[in-house]
Coordinates of C-alpha atoms in Angstrom, one line a residue:
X9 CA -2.5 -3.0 7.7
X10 CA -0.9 0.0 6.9
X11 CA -1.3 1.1 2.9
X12 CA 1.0 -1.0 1.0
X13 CA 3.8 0.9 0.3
X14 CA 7.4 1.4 0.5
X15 CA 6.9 2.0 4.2
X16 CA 5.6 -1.6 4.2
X17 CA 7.2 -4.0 1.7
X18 CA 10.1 -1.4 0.4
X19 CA 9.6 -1.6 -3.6
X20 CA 12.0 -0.8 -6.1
X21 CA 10.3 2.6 -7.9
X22 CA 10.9 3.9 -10.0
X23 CA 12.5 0.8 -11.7
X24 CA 15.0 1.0 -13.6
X25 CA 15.1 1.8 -17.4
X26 CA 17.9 -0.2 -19.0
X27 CA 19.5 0.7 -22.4
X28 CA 20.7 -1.8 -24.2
X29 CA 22.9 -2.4 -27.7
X30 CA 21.0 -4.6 -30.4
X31 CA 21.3 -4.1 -34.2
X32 CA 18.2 -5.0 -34.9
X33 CA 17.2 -1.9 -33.6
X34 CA 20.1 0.4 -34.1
X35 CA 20.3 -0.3 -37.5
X36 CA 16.8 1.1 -37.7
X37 CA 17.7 4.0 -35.8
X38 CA 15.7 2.9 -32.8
X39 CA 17.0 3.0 -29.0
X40 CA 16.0 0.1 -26.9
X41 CA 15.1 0.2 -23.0
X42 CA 14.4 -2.6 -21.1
X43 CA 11.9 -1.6 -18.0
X44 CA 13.0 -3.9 -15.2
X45 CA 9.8 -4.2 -13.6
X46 CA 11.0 -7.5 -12.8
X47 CA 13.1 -6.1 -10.0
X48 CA 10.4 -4.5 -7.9
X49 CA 9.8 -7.0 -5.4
X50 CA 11.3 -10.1 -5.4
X51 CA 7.6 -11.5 -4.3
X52 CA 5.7 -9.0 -5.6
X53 CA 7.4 -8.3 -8.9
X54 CA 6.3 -6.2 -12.6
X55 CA 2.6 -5.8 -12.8
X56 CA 2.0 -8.1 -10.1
X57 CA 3.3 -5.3 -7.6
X58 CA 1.4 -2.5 -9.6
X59 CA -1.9 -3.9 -9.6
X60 CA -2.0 -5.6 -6.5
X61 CA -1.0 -2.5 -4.4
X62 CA -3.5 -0.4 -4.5
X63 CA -6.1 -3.4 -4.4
X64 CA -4.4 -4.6 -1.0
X65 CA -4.2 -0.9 0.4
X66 CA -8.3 -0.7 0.0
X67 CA -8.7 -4.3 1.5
X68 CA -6.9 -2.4 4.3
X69 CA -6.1 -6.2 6.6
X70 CA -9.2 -7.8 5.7
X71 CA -9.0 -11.4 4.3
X72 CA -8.7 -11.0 -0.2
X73 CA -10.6 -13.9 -2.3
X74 CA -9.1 -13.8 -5.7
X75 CA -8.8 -16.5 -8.6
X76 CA -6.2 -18.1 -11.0
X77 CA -4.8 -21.1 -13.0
X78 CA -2.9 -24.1 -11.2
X79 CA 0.5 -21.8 -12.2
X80 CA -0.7 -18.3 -11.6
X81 CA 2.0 -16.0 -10.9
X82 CA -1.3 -13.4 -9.4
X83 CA -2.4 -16.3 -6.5
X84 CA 1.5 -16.4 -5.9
X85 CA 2.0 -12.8 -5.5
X86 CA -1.5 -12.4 -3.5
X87 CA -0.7 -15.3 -0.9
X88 CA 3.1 -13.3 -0.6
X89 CA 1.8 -10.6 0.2
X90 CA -0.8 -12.1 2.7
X91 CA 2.1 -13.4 4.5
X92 CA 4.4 -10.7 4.4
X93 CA 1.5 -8.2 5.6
X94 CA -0.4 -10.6 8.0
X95 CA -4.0 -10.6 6.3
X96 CA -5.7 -14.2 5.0
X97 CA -6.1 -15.1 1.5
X98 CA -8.0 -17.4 -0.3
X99 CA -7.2 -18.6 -3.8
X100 CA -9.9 -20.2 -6.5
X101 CA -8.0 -22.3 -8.1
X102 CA -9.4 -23.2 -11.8
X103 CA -9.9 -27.0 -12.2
X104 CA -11.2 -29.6 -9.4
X105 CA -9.3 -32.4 -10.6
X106 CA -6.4 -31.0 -8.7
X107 CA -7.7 -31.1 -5.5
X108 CA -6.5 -34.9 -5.2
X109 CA -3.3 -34.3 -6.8
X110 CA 0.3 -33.7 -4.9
X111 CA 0.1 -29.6 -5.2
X112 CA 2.4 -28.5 -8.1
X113 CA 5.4 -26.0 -6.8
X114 CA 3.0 -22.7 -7.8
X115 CA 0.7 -24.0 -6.0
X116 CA 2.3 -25.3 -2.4
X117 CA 4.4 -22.1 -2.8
X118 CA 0.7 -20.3 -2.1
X119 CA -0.2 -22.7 0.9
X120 CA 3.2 -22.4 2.3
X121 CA 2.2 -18.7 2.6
X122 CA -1.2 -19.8 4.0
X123 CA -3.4 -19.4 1.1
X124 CA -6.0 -21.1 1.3
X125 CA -7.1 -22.9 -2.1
X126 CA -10.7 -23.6 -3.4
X127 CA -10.4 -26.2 -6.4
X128 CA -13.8 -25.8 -8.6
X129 CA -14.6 -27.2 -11.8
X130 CA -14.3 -25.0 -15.3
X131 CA -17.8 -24.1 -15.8
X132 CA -17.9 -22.5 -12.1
X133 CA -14.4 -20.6 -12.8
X134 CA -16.4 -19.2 -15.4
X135 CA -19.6 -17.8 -14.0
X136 CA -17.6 -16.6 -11.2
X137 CA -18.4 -13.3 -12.0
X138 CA -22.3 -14.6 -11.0
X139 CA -23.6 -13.2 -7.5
X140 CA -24.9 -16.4 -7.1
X141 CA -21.2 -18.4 -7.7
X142 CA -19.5 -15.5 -5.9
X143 CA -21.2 -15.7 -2.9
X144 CA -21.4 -19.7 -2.7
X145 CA -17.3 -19.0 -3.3
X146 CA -17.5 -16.6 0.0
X147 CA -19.4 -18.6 1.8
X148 CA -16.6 -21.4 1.7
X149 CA -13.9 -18.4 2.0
X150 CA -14.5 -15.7 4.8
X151 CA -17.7 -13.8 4.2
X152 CA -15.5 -11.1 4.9
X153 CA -13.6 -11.5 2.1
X154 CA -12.7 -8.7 -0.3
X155 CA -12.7 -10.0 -4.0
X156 CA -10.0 -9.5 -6.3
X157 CA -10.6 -10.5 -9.9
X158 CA -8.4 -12.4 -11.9
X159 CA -5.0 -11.2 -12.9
X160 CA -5.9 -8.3 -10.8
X161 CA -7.1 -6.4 -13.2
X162 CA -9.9 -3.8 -11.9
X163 CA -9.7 -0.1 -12.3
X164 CA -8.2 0.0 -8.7
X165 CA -5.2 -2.4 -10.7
X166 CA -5.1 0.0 -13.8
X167 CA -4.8 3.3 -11.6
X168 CA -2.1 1.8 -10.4
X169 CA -0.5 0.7 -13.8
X170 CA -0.6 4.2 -15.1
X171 CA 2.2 5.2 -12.4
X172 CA 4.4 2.7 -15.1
X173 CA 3.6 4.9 -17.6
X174 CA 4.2 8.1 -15.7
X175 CA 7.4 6.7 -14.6
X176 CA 8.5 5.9 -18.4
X177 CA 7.6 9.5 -19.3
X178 CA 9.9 10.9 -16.6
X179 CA 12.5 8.7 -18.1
X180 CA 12.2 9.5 -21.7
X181 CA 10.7 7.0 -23.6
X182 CA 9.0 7.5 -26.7
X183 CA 7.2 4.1 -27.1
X184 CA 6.3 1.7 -24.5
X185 CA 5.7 -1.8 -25.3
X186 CA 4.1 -4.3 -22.8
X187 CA 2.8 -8.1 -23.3
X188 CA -0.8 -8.4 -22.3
X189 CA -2.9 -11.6 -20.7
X190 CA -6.0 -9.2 -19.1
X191 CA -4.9 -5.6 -20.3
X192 CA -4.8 -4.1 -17.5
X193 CA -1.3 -3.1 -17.1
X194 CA -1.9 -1.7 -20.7
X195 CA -5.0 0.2 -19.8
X196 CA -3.3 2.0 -17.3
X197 CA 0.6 2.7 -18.8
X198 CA -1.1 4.1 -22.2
X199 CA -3.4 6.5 -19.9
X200 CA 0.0 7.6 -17.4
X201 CA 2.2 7.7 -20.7
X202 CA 0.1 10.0 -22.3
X203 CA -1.3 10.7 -25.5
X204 CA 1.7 12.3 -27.0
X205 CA 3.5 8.9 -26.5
X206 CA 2.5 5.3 -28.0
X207 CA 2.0 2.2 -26.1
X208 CA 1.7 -1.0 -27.7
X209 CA 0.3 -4.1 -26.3
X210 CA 1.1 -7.9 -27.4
X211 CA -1.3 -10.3 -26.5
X212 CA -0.4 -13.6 -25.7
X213 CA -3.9 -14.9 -25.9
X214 CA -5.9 -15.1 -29.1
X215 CA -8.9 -14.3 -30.0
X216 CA -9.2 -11.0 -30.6
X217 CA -11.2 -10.0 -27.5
X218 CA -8.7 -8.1 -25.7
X219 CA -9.3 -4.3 -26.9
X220 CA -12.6 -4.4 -25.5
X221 CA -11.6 -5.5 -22.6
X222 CA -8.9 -2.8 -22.1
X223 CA -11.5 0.0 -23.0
X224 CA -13.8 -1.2 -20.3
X225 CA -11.4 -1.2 -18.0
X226 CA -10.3 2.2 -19.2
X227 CA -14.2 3.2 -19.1
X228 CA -13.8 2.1 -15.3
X229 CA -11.0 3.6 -14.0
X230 CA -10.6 6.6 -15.8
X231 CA -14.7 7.6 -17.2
X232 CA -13.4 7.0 -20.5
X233 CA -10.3 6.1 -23.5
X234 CA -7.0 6.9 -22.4
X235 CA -3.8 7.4 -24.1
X236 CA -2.7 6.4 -27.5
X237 CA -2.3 2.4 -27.6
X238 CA -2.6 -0.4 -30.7
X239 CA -2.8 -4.1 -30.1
X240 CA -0.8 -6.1 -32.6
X241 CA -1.9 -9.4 -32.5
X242 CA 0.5 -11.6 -34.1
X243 CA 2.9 -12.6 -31.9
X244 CA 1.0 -15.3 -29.4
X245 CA 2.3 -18.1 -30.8
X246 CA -0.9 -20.3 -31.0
X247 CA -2.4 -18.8 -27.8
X248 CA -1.9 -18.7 -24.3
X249 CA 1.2 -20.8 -22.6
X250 CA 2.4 -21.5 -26.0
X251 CA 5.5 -21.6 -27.8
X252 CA 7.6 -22.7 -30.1
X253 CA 11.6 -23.5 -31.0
X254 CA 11.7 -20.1 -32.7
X255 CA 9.9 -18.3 -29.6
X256 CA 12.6 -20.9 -27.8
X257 CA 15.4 -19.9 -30.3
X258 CA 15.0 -16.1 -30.0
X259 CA 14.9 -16.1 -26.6
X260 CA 18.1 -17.7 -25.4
X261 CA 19.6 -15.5 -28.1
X262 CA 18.2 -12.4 -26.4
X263 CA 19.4 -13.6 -23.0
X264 CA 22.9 -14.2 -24.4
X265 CA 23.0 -11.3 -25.7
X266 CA 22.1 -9.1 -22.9
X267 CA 22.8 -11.3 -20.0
X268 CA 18.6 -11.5 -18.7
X269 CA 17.2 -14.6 -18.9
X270 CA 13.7 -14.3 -20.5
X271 CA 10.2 -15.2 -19.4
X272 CA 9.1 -17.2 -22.1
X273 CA 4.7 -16.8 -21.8
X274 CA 5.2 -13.2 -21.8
X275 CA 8.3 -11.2 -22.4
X276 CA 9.7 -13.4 -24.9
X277 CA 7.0 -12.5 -27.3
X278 CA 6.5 -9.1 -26.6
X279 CA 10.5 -8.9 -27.5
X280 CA 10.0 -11.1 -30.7
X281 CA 6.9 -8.1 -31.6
X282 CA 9.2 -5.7 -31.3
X283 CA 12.1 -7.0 -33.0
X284 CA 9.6 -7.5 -36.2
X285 CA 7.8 -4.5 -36.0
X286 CA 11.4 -2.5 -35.9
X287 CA 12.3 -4.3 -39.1
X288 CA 8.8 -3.5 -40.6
X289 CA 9.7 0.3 -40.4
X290 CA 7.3 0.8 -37.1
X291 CA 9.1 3.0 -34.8
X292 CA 10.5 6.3 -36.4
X293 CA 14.7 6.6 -36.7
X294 CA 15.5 8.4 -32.7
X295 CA 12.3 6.7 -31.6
X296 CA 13.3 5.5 -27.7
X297 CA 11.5 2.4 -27.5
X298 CA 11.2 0.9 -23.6
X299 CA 9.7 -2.6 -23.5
X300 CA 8.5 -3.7 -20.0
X301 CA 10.1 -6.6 -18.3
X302 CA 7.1 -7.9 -16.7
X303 CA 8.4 -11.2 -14.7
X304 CA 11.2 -13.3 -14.3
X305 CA 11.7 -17.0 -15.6
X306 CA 11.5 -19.0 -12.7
X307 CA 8.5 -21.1 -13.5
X308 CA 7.4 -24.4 -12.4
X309 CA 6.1 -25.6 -15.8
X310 CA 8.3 -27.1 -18.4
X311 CA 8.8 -25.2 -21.7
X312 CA 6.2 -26.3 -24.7
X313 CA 4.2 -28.2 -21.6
X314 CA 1.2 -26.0 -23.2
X315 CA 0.7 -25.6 -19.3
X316 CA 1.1 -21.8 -18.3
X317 CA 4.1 -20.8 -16.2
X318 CA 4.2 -18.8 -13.2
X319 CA 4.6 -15.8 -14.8
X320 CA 0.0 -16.7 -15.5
X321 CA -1.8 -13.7 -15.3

């Protein structure tokens, strides 16, 4: 397999940078940008693209073992790009009980690219970082295999992320904001947007965990912190795959507005951040503020379900 690429897949890169009118920024002096990630690939799209790329140019054709919920938009993309590029892939899907159940759409979209799933119980999905699990997992995979982690964020996936942030700088933005399930689209656009420029990161899990996991993964790919970046916190919405009618409200607002329908797990509340933190006096009057469009709105799930759409990480 050749390194993916636009020789291979043809990509949409740089993507495009978007203004767009909204008083609730301009009245604050602030410029909006939407990054339309979202129109990369139309199987491969946002982050998904950016950290999977440089992880399927090292597997080089060999068979990719990687992991994910029952509506993980990262087994999606992965079992795409197996079938567009002609290597195997084998998912771990999170949960046994599924493995008796009619396959949700997520889900028979990845076997109808021939991804093979591997249904384990919750305590297993856990220790799957454990030699032991790992290799019992490759065993019933191809031996072969080479292991992506979940949400496919490794410091291949966040070398690959900082290319959005080096993009953004050639643009012009000031600010980049991004909504964050692993980090490691963050780790990577704070360390290629520089440390002149401020990225900030809206997680949609709670729990508080999430900087340390972006400075490991900044430890990993780049020896060490990277960029200037903040986590605000307040915006998940009770956690991950949440939401609520004023998450629900805002965001067919926004889309009305601006004619984009919005993801609701992640964009929707990066977009809510933002429009609070500009009325809190965050961003400086001239401040060009580009928030990342991550994924598009075409999940299986059912809004307020509390199960995770396929925009998952």
């Amino acid at each position: 397999m050749n390194a993916l690429g636009p020789s291979s897949l043809d990509p949409l890169l740089p993507s495009p940078l978007e203004p767009v009118e909204d008083e609730r920024f301009t009245r604050h002096g602030v410029r909006l940008l939407l990054k339309r990630d979202d129109l990369i690939h139309p199987d491969l799209p946002g982050n998904k693209w950016r950290k999977l790329a440089p992880n399927l140019a090292a597997a080089a054709g060999r068979p990719v073992l990687t992991f994910g919920g029952a509506y993980s938009n990262h087994l999606r993309a992965t079992a795409a790009a197996g079938r567009l590029l002609g290597f195997p892939t084998t998912g771990v899907v999170r949960g046994e009980e599924l493995a008796g159940r009619p396959l949700n759409p997520s889900l028979a979209r990845c076997a109808a690219d021939g991804m093979r799933l591997l249904f384990v119980d919750r305590a297993t999905y856990r220790a799957k970082g454990d030699p032991d699990v790992l290799a019992r997992l490759l065993r019933e995979a191809a031996p072969d295999s080479v292991v992506v982690p979940e949400g496919g964020s490794n410091a291949l996936a966040v070398r690959g992320c900082a290319e959005l942030g080096r993009e953004l700088r050639a643009q012009g933005a000031d600010v980049a904001a991004v909504a964050c399930g692993t980090g490691g689209t963050l780790a990577g656009l704070a360390a290629g947007l520089g440390a002149d420029r401020r990225t900030v990161g809206v997680p949609v899990l709670k729990g508080g965990f999430l900087g340390g996991e972006i400075r490991g993964l900044q430890e990993a790919a780049f020896g060490g912190p990277a960029g200037d970046w903040r986590l605000d916190e307040r915006f998940h919405f009770g956690g991950y795959a949440r939401t609520a009618p004023a998450l629900e409200a805002f965001a067919a607002d926004f889309g009305v507005r601006h004619g984009l329908a919005i993801e609701r797990i992640y964009v929707a509340k990066m977009l809510y951040g933002l429009v609070a933190l500009a009325e809190e006096g965050a961003f400086p009057p001239g401040t060009a503020l580009a928030a990342v469009i991550t994924g598009r709105p075409d999940g299986p799930a059912p809004l307020g379900s509390g199960q995770p759409s396929a925009a998952s990480r």
